[in-house]
XYZ file of N, CA and C in Angstrom:
741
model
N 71.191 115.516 175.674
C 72.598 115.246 175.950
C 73.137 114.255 174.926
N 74.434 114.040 174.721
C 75.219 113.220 173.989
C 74.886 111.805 174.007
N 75.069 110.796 173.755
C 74.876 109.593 173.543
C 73.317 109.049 174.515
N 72.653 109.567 173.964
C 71.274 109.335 174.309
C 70.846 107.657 174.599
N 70.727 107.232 175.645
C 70.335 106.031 175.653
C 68.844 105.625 175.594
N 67.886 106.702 176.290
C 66.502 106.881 176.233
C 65.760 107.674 175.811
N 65.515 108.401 175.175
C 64.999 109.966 174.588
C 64.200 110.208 175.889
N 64.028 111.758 176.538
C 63.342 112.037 177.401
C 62.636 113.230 176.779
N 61.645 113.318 176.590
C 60.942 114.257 176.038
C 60.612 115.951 177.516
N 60.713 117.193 176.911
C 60.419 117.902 177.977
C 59.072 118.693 177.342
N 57.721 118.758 177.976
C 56.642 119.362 177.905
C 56.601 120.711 178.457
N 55.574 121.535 178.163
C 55.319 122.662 178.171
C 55.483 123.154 179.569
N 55.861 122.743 180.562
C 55.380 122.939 181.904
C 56.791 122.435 182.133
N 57.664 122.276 181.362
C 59.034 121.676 181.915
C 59.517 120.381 182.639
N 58.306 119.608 182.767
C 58.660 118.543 183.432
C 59.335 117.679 181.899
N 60.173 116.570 182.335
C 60.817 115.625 181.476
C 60.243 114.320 181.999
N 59.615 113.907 180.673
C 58.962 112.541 180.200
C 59.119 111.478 179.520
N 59.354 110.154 180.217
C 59.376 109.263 179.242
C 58.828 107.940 178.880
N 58.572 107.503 177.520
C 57.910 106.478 177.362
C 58.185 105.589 177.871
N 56.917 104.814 178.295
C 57.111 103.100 178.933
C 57.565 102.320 178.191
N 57.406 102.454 176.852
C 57.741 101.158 176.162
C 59.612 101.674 175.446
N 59.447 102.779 175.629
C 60.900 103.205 175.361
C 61.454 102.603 176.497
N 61.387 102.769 177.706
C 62.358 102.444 178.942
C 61.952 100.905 178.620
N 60.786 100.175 178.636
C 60.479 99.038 178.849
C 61.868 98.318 177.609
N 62.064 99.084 176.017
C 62.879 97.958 175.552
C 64.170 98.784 176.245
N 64.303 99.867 176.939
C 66.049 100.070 176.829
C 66.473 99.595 178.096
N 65.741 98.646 178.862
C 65.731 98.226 179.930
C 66.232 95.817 179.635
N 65.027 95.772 178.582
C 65.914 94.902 178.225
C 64.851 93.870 178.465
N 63.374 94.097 178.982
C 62.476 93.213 180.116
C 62.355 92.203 178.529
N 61.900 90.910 179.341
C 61.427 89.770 178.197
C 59.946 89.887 178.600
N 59.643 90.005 179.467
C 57.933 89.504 179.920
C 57.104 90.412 178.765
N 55.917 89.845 178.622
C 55.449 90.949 177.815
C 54.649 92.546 178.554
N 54.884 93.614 177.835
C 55.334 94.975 178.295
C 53.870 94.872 179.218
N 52.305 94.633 178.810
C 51.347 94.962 179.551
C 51.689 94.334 180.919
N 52.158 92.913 181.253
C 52.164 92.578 182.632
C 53.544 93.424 183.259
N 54.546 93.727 182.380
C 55.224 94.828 183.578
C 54.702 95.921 183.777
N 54.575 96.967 182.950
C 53.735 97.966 183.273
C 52.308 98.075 184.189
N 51.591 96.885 184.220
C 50.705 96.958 185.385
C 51.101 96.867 186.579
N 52.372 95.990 186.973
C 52.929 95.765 188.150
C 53.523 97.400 188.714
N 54.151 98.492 187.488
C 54.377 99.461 188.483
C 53.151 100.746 188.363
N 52.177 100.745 187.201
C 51.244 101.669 187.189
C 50.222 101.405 189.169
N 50.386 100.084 190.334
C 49.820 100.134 190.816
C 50.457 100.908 192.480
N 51.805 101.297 191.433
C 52.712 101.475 192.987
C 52.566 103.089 192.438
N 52.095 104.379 191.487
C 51.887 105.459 191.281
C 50.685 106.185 191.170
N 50.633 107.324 190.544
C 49.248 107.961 190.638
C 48.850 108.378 189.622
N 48.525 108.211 188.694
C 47.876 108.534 187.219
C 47.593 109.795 187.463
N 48.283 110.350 186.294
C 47.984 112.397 186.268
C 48.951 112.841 186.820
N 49.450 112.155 187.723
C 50.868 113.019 188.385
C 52.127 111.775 187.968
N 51.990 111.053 188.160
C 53.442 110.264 188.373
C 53.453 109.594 186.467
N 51.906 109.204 185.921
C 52.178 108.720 184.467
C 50.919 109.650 183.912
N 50.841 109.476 182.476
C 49.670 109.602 181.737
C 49.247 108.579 180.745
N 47.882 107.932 180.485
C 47.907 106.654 179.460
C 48.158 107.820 178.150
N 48.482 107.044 177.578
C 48.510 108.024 175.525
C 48.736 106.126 174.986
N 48.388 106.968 173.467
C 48.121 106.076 172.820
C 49.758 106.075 171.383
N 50.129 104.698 170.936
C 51.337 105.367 170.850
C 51.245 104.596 168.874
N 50.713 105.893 167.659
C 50.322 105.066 166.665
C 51.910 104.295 166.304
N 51.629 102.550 165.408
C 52.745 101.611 165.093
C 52.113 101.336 163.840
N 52.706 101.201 162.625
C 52.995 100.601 161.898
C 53.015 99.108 161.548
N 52.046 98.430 161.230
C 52.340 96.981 161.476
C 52.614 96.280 160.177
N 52.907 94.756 159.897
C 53.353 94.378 158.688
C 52.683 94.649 157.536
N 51.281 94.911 157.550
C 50.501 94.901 156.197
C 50.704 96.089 156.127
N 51.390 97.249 156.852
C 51.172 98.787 156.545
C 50.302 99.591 157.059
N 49.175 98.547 157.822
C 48.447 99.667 158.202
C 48.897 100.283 159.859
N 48.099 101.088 160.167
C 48.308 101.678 161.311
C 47.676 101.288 162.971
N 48.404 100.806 163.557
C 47.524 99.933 164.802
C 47.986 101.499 165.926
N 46.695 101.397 166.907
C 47.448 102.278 168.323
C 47.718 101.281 169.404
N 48.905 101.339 169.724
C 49.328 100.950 171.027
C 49.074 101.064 172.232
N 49.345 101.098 173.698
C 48.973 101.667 174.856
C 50.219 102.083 175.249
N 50.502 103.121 175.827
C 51.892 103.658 176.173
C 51.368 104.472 177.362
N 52.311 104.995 177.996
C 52.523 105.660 178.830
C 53.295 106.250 178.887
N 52.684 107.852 179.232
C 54.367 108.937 179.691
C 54.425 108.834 181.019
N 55.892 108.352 181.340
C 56.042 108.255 182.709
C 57.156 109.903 182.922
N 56.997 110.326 184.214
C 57.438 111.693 184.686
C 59.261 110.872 185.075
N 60.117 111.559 184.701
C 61.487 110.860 184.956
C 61.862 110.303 185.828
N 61.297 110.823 186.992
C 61.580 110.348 188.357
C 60.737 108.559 188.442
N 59.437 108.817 188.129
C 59.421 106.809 188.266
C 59.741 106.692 186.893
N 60.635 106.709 186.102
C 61.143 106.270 185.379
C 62.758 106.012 185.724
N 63.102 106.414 186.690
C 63.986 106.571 187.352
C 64.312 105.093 188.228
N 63.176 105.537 189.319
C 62.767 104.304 190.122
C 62.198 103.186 189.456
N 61.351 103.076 188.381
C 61.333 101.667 187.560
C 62.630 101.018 187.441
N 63.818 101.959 186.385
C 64.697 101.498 186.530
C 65.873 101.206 187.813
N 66.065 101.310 188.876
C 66.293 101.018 189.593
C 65.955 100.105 190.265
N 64.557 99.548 190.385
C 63.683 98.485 191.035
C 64.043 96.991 190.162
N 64.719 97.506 188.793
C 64.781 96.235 187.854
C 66.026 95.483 188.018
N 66.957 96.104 189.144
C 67.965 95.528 189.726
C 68.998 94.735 189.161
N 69.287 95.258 187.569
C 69.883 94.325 186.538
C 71.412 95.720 186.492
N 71.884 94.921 185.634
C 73.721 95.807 185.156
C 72.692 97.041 184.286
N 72.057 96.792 183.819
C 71.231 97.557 182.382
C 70.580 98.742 183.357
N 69.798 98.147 184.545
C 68.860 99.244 185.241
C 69.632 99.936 185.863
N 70.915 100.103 185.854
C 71.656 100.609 186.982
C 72.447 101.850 185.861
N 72.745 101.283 184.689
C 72.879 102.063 183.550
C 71.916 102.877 183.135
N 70.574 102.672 183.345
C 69.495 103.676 182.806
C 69.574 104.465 183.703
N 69.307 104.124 185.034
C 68.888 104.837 186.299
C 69.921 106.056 186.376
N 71.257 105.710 186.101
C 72.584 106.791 186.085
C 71.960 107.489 185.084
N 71.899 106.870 184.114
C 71.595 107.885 182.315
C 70.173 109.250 182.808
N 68.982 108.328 183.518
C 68.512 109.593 184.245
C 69.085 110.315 184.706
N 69.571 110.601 185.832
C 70.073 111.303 186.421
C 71.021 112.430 186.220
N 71.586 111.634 185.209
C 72.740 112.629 184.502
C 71.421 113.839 183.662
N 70.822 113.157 183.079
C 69.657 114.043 182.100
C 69.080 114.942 182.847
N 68.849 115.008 184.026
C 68.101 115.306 185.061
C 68.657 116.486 185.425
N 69.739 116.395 186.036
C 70.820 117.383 185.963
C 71.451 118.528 185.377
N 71.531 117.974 183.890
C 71.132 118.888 183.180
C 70.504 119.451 182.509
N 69.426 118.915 182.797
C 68.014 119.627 182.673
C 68.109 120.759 183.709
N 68.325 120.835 184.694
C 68.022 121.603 186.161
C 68.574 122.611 185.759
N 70.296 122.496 185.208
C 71.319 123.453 184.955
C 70.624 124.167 184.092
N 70.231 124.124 183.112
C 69.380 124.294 181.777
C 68.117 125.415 182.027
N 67.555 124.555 183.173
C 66.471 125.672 183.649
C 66.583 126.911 184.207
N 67.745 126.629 184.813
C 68.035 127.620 186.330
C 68.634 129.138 184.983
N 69.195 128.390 183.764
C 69.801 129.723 183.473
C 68.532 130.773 182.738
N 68.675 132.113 182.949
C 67.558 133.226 182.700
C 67.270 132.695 181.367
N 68.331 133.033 180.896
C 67.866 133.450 179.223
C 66.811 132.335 178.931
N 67.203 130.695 179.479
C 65.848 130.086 179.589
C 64.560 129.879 180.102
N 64.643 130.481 181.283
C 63.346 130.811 181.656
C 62.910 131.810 181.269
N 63.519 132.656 180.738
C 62.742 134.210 179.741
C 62.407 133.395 178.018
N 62.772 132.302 177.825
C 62.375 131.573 176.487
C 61.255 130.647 176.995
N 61.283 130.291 177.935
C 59.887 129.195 177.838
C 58.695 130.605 178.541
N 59.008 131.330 178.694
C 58.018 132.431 179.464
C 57.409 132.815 178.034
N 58.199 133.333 176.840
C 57.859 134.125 176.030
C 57.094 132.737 175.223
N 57.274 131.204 175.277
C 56.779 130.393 174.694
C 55.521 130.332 174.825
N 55.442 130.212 176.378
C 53.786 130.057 177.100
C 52.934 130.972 176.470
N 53.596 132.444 176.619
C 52.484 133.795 176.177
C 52.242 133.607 174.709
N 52.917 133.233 173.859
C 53.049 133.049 172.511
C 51.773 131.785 172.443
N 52.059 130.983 173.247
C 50.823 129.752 172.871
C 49.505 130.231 173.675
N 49.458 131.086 174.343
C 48.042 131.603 175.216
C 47.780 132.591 173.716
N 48.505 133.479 172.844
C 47.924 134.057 171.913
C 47.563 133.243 171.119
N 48.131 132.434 170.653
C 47.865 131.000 169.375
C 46.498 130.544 169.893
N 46.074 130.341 171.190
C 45.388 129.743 171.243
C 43.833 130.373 172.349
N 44.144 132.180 171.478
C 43.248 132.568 172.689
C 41.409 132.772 172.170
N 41.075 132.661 170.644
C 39.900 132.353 170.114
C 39.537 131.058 170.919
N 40.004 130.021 170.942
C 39.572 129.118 171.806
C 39.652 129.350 173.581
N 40.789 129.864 173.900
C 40.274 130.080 175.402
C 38.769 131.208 175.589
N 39.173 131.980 175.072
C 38.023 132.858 174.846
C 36.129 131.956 175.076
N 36.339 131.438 173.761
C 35.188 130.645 173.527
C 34.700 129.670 174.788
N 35.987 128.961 175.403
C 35.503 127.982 176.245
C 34.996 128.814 177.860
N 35.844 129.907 177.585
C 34.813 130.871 178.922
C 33.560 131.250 179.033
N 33.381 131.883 177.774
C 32.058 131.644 177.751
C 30.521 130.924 178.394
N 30.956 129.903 177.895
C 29.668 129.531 178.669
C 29.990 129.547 181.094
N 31.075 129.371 180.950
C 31.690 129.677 182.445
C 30.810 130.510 182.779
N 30.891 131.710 182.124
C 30.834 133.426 182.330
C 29.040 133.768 182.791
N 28.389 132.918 181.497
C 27.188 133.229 181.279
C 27.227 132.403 182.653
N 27.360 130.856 183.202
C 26.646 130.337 184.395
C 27.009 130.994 185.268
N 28.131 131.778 185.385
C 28.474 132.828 186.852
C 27.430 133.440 187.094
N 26.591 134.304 185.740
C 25.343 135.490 186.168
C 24.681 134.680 186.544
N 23.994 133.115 185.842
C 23.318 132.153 186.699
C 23.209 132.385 187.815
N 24.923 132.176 188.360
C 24.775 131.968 189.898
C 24.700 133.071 190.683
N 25.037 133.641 190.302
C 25.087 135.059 190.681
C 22.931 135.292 191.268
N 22.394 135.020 190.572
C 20.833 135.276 190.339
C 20.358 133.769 191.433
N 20.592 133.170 191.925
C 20.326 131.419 192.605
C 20.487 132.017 194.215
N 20.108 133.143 194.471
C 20.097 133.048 196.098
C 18.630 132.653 196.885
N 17.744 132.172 196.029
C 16.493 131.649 196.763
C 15.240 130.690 196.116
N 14.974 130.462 196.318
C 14.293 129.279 195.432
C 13.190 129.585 194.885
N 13.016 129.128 193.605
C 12.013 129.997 192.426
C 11.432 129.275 191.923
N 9.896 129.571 191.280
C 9.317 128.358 190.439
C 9.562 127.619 189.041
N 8.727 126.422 188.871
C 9.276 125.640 187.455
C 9.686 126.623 186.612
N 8.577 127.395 186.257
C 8.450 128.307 185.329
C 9.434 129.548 184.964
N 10.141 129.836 186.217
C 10.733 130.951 186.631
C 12.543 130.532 186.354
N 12.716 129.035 186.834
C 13.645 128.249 186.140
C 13.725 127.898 184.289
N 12.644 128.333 183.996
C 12.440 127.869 182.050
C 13.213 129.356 181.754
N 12.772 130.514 182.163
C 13.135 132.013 182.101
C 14.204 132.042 181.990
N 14.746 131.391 183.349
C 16.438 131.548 183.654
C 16.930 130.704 182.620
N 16.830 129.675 182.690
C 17.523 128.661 181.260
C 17.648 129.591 179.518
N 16.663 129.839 179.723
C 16.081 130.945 178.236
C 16.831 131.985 178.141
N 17.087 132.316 179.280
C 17.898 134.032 179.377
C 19.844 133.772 179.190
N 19.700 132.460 179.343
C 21.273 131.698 179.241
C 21.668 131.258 178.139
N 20.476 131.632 177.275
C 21.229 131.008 175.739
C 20.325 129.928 175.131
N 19.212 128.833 176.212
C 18.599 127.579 175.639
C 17.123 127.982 175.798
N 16.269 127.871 175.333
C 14.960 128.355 175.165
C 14.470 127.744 174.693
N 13.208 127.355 176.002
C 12.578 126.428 176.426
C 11.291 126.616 177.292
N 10.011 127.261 176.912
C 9.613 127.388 178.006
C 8.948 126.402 179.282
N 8.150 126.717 179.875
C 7.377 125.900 181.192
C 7.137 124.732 180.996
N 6.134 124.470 179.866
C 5.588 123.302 180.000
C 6.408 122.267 179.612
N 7.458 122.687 178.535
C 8.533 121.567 177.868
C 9.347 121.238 179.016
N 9.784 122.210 179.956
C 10.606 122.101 181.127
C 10.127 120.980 181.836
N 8.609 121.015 182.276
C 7.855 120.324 183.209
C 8.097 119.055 182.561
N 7.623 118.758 181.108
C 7.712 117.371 181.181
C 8.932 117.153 180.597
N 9.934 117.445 180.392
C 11.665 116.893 180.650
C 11.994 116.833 182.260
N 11.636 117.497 182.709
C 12.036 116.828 184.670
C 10.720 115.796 184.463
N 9.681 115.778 184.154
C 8.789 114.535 184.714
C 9.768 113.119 183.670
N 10.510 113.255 182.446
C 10.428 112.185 181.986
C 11.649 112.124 182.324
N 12.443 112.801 182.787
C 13.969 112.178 183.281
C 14.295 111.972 184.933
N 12.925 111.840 185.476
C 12.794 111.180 186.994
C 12.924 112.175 187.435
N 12.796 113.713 187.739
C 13.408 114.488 188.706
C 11.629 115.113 189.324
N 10.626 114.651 188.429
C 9.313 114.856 189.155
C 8.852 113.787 189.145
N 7.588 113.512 189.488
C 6.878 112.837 189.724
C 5.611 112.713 188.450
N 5.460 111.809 187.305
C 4.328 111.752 186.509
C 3.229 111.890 186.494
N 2.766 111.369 187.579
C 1.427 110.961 187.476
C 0.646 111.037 188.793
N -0.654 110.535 189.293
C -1.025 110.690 190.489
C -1.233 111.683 191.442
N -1.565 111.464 192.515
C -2.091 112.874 193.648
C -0.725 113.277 193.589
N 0.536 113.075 193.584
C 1.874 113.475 193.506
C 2.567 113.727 192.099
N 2.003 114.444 191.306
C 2.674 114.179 190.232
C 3.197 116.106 189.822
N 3.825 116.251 189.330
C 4.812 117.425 189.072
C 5.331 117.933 190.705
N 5.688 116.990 191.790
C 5.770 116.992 192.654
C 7.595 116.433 192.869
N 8.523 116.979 193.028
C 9.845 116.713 192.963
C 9.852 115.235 193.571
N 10.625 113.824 193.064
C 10.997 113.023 194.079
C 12.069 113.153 195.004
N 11.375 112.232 195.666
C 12.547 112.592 196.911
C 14.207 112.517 196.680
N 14.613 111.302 196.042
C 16.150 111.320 195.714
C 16.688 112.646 195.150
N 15.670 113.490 194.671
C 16.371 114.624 194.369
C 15.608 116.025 194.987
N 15.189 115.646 196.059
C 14.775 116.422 197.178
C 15.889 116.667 198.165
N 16.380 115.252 198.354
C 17.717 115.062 199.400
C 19.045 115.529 198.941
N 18.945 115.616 197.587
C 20.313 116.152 197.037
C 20.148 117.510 197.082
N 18.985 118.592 196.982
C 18.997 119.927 197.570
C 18.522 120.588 195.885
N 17.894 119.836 195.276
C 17.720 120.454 194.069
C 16.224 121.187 194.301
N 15.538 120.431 194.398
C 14.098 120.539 194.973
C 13.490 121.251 196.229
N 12.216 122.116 196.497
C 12.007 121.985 197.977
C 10.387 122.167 197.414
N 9.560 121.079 198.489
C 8.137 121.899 198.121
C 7.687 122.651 199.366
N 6.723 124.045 198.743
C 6.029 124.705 199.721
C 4.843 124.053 200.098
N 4.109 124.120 201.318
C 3.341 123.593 201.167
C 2.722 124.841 202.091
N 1.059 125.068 201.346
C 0.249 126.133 201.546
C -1.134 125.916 202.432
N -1.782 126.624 203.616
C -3.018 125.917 203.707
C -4.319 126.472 203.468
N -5.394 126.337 203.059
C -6.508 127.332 202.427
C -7.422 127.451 202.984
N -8.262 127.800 203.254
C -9.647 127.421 204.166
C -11.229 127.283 203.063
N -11.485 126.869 202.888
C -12.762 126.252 202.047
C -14.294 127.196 202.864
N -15.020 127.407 201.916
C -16.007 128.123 202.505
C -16.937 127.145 203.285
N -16.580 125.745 203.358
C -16.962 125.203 204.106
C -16.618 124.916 205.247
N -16.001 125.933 205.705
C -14.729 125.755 207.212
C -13.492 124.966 207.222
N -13.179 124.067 206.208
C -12.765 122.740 205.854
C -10.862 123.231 205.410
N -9.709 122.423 206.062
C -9.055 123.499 205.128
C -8.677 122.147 204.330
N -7.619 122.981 203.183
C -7.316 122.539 201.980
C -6.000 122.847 202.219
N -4.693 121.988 201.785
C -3.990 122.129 201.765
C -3.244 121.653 200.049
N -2.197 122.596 199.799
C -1.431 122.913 198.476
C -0.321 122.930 198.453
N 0.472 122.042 197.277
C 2.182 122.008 197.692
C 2.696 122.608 196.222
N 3.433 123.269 196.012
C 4.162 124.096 194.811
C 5.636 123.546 195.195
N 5.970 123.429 193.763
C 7.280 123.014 193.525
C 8.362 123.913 193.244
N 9.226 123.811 193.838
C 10.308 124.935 194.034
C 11.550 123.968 194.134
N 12.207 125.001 192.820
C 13.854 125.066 192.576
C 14.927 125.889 193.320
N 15.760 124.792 194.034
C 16.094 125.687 195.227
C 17.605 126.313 194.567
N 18.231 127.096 194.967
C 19.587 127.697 194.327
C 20.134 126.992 194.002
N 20.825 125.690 194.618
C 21.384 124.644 193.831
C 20.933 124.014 192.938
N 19.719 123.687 192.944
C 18.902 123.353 191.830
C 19.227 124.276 190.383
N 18.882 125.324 190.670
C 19.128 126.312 189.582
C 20.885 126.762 188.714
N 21.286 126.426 189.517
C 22.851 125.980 189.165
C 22.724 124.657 188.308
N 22.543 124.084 189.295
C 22.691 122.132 188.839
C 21.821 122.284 187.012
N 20.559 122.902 186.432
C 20.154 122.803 185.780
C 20.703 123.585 184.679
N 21.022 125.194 184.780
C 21.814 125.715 183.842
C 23.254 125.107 183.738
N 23.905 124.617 184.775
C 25.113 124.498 184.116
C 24.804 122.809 182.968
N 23.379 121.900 183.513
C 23.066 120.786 182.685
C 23.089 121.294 181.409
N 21.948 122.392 180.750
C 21.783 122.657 179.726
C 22.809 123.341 178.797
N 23.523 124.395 179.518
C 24.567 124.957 178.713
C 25.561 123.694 178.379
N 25.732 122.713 179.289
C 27.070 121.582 178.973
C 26.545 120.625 178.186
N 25.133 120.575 177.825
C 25.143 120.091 176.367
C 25.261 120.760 174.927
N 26.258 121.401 174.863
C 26.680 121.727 173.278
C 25.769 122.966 173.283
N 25.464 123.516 174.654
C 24.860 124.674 174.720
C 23.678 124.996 174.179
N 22.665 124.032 173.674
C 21.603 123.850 172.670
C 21.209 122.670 173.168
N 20.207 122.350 174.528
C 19.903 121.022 174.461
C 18.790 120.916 173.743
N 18.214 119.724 173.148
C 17.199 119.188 172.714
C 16.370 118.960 173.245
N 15.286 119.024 173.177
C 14.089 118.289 174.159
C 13.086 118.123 173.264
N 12.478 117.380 173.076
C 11.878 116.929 171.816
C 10.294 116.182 172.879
C-alpha cells in the first residue's frame, strides 16, 4: 500500500510478516531491542505466532555481523503495537490493519488465488529433484516397516539394514549395539539387550529350556529385535547420511 510505514513482507503460504526490529524502530522503543522482544516472545508461540531468523548488518569496518530478528505474523505485530500504548503504537496498530485489509481484498480476488496456485505448482516443479530425493529414504523405511511385524534375530536385523541401502553384517552389528550401550559387553550377560532399552520395546529376550543328558536342565536366552526395534534401527542408519560408519 501507499505510504508504507512498516514493510510487511507476504510468504508463500500468504500469511503477512513482519520484522521485530522493523516494528521495534517504527515503534520508537529506547530500551534496548533484546529486553523488549523477550518480554513479548514469552506471551506467544514460536512457529506459529514468530520465527527466530537471523538478520545479516553491515557494521562500521564493513564487515558483515548477523543479528537476531524475528518474523513476527501481523497479528502480534499488531498486538505488540497496541500493548505499547503510545500516539506512535496506535499509528502502527491502524497502519496494520489497514494492510491487513487489503491484503484480504487482494486474496479473496480469483485471478489471485489462480496466481499464487500456479506459483506453488511452479515451485513444487523447481524444486521436485529434491523432493524426490528426500522421499526416498521415507519410501525405502516404509518396506522396513512394512517387513517389522515380529521380532527377529541380531543377525536377521544386519540383513534388513543391508537390504536398505547400509551394509553391515552380524558381527559389526553386534559390537556397535555392545559399544553404544544397547547390549550388554561382557559377562554371563553379555550380547544380552539392557534393560533401559528392553523397557523402551526395542529388545525382547527368548528364553529356551534344554535338558542335559544328565537329567539336569539348561536354560538359554537369544536376543531378539522386536518390530519397533527394527524400525528404531533402520530409520537410525538410513538418517545418518544414509551410509553409517562403523569402524
Amino acid at each position: 500500500m501507499n505510504n508504507e510505514l512498516i514493510k510487511v513482507q507476504t510468504n508463500e503460504q500468504g500469511d503477512q510478516l513482519v520484522s521485530a526490529r522493523e516494528l521495534y524502530k517504527g515503534l520508537g522503543i529506547k530500551e534496548r531491542f533484546s529486553l523488549w522482544i523477550a518480554r513479548y516472545k514469552d506471551m506467544y508461540v514460536e512457529g506459529v505466532d514468530f520465527t527466530s531468523v537471523g538478520l545479516p548488518t553491515v557494521v562500521n569496518n564493513g564487515a558483515v555481523r548477523t543479528l537476531q530478528d524475528y518474523k513476527l505474523m501481523v497479528d502480534m505485530a499488531k498486538h505488540i503495537a497496541m500493548m505499547t500504548k503510545t500516539t506512535k503504537g496506535n499509528q502502527v496498530r491502524d497502519y496494520f490493519i489497514a494492510v491487513e485489509k487489503e491484503h484480504k481484498a487482494l486474496m479473496a480476488d480469483p485471478r489471485m488465488q489462480m496466481a499464487m496456485g500456479l506459483k506453488s505448482a511452479q515451485m513444487m516443479l523447481d524444486h521436485k529433484d529434491k523432493i524426490i530425493e528426500e522421499m526416498k529414504p521415507k519410501a525405502v523405511f516404509a518396506d522396513a516397516v512394512n517387513t517389522s511385524k515380529q521380532s527377529i534375530l541380531v543377525g536377521d536385523l544386519a540383513k534388513l539394514i543391508s537390504q536398505n541401502g547400509v551394509k553391515i553384517g552380524q558381527n559389526r552389528l553386534f559390537a556397535y549395539l555392545r559399544d553404544n550401550g544397547y547390549l550388554h559387553k561382557s559377562g554371563s550377560q553379555c550380547n544380552r539387550p539392557t534393560q533401559r532399552y528392553i523397557d523402551q520395546g526395542l529388545f525382547e529376550v527368548k528364553e529356551s529350556s534344554h535338558t542335559n543328558p544328565d537329567g539336569s536342565i539348561r536354560l538359554t536366552f537369544t536376543t531378539k529385535v522386536t518390530g519397533k526395534g527394527q524400525q528404531y534401527f533402520v530409520n537410525k542408519f538410513l538418517a545418518r547420511d544414509d551410509q553409517m560408519k562403523i569402524g
